[in-house]
Short mmCIF file of C-alpha atoms and ligand atoms in Angstrom, two decimals:
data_model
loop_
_atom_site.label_atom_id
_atom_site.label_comp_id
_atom_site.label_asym_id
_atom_site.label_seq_id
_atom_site.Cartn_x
_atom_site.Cartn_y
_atom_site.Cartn_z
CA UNK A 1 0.00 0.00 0.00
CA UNK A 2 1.38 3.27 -1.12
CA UNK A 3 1.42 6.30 1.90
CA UNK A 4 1.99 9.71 0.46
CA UNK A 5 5.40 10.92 2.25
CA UNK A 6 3.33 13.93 4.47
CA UNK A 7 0.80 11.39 4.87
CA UNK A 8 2.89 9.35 7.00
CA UNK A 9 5.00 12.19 8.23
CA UNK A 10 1.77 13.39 10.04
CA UNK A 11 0.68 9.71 11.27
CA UNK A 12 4.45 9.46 12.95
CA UNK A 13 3.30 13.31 14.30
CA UNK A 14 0.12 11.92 15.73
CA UNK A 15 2.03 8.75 17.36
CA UNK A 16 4.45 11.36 18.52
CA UNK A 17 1.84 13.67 20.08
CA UNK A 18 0.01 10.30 21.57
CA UNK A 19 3.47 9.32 23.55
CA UNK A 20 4.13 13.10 24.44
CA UNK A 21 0.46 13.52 26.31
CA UNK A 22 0.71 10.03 27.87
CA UNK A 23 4.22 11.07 29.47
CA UNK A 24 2.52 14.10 30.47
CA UNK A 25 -0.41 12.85 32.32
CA UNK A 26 1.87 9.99 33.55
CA UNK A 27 4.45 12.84 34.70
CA UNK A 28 1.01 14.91 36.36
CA UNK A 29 -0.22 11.46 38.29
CA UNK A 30 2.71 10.41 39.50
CA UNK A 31 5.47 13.17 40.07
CA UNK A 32 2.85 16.17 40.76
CA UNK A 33 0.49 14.74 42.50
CA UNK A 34 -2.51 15.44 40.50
CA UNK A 35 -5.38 13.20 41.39
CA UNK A 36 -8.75 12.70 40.00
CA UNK A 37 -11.54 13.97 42.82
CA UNK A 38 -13.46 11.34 44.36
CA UNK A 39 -16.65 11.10 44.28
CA UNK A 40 -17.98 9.89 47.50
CA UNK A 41 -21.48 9.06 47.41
CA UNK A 42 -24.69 10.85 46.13
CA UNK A 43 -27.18 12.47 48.68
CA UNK A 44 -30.27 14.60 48.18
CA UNK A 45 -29.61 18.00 47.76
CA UNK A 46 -32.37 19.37 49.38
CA UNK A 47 -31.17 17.36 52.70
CA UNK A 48 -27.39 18.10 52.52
CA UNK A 49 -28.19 19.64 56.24
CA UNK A 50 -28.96 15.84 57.44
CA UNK A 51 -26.16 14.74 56.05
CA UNK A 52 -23.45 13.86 58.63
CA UNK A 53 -20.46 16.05 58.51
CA UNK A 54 -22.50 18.34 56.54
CA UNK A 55 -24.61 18.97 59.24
CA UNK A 56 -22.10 21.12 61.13
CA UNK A 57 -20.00 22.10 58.37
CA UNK A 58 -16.39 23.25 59.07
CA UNK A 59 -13.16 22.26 60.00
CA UNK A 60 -12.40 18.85 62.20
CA UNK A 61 -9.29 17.70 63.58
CA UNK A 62 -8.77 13.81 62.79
CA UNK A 63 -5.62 13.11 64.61
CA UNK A 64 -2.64 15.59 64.94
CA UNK A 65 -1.70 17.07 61.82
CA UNK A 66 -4.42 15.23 60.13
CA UNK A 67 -7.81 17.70 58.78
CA UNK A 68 -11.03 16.70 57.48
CA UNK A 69 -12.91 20.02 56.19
CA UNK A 70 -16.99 19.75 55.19
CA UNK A 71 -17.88 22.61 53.08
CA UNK A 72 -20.99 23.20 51.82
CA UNK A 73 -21.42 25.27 48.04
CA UNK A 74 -24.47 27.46 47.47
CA UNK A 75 -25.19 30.73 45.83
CA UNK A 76 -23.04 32.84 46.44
CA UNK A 77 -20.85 31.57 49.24
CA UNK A 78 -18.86 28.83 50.73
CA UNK A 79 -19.61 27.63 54.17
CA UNK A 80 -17.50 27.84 56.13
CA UNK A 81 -15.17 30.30 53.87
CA UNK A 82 -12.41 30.63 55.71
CA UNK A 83 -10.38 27.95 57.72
CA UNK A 84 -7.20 27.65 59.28
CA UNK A 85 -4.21 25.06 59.59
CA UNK A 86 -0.81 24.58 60.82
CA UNK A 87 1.82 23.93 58.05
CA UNK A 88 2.34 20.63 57.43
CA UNK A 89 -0.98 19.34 57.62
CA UNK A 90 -3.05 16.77 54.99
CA UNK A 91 -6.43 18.00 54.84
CA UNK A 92 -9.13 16.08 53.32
CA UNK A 93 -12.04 18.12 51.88
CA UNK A 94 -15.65 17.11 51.06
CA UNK A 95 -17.35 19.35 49.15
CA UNK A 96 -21.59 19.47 48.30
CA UNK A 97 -23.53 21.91 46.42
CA UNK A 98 -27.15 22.75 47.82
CA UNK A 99 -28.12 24.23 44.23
CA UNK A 100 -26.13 24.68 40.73
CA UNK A 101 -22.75 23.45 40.10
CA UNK A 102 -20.15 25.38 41.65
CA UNK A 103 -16.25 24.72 41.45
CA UNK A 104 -13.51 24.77 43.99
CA UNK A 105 -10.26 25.77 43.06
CA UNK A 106 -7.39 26.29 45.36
CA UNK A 107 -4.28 28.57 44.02
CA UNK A 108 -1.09 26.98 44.58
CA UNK A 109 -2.33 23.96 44.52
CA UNK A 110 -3.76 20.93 42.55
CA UNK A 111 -7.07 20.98 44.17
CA UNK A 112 -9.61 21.64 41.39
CA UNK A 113 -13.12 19.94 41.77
CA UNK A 114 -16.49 20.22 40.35
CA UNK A 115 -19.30 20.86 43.17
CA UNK A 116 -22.11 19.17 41.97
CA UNK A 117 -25.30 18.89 43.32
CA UNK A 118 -26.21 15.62 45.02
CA UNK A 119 -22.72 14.21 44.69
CA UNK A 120 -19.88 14.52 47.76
CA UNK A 121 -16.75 15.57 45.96
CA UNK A 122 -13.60 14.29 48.06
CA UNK A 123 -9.99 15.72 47.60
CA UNK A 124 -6.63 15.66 49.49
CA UNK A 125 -3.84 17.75 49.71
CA UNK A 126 -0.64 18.79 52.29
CA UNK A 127 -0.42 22.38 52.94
CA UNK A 128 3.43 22.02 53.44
CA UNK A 129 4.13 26.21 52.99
CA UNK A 130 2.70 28.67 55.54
CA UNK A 131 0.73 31.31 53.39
CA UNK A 132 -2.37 32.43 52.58
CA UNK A 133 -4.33 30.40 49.80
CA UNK A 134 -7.23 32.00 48.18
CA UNK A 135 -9.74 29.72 46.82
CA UNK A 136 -12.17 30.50 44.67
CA UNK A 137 -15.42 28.93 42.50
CA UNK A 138 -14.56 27.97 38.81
CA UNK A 139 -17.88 27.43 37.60
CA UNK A 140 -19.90 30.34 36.30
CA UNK A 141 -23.31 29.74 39.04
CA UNK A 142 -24.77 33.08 38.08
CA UNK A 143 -24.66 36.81 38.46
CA UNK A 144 -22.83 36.51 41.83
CA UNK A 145 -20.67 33.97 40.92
CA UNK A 146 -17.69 36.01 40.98
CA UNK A 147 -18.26 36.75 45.06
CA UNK A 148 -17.32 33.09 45.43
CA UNK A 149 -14.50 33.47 47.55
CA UNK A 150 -12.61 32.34 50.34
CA UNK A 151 -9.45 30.92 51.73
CA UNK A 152 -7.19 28.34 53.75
CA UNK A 153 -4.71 30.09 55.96
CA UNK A 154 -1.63 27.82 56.95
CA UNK A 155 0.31 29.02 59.92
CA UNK A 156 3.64 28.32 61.18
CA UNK A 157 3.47 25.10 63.38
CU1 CUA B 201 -20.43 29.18 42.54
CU2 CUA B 201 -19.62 30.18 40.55
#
């Protein structure tokens, strides 16, 4: 069978491009950290007040230097939106929306989740700096949307 010479110059391109993005993601998963959010398990919306941990949303202390934070999405605001942790700490969230889909999405960091209605979104992540990190909701959840706002501040141990 007879392949033009671009023809196969662009089919070696493609395999090229193929090998390049599955180094990349390979290079993301494994060296970086980056990690697909779990989801958890699905709950009624309307009842995300029954649900236990979302009940009293906020910030609990698991064992010493281990976090797990319930926060709860719905227009406009986060609740809580503001918590605090000593550097050093691993911090599990779980994250509902009461309403729309809102996003979380921590700066200097590789937490990024969707907040989805009737789904618990689970993600994990060391805050090994002291700082100040602003998070903020990716998904556009209507004319407030940009108000979205809060942040995780990490103090010196
Ligand atoms: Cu919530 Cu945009």
């Amino acid at each position: 069978m007879h392949i033009d010479r671009f023809e196969a110059m662009f089919l070696r391109l493609g395999v090229v491009m193929l090998a390049a993005f599955a180094v990349a993601v390979a290079i993301s998963v494994f060296g970086l950290g980056v990690q697909l959010p779990g989801e958890v398990d699905q709950i009624d919306p309307r009842a995300v007040a029954d649900v236990p941990g979302f009940d009293n949303p906020g910030l609990r202390e698991v064992y010493p230097g281990r976090y797990e934070a319930y926060i709860v999405a719905q227009a406009w605001q986060f609740t809580p939106s503001e918590i605090t942790v000593p550097a050093g700490s691993e911090v599990t969230f779980f994250l509902t929306s009461k309403d729309v889909i809102h996003g979380f999405h921590v700066f200097d960091t590789t937490i990024n989740v969707m907040i989805i209605p009737g789904q618990i979104a689970e993600v994990t992540y060391t805050f090994d700096e002291p700082g100040i990190y602003d998070f903020y909701c990716h998904e556009y959840c209507g004319s407030l949307h940009h108000t979205m706002l809060g942040r995780i501040n990490v103090v010196e141990q």
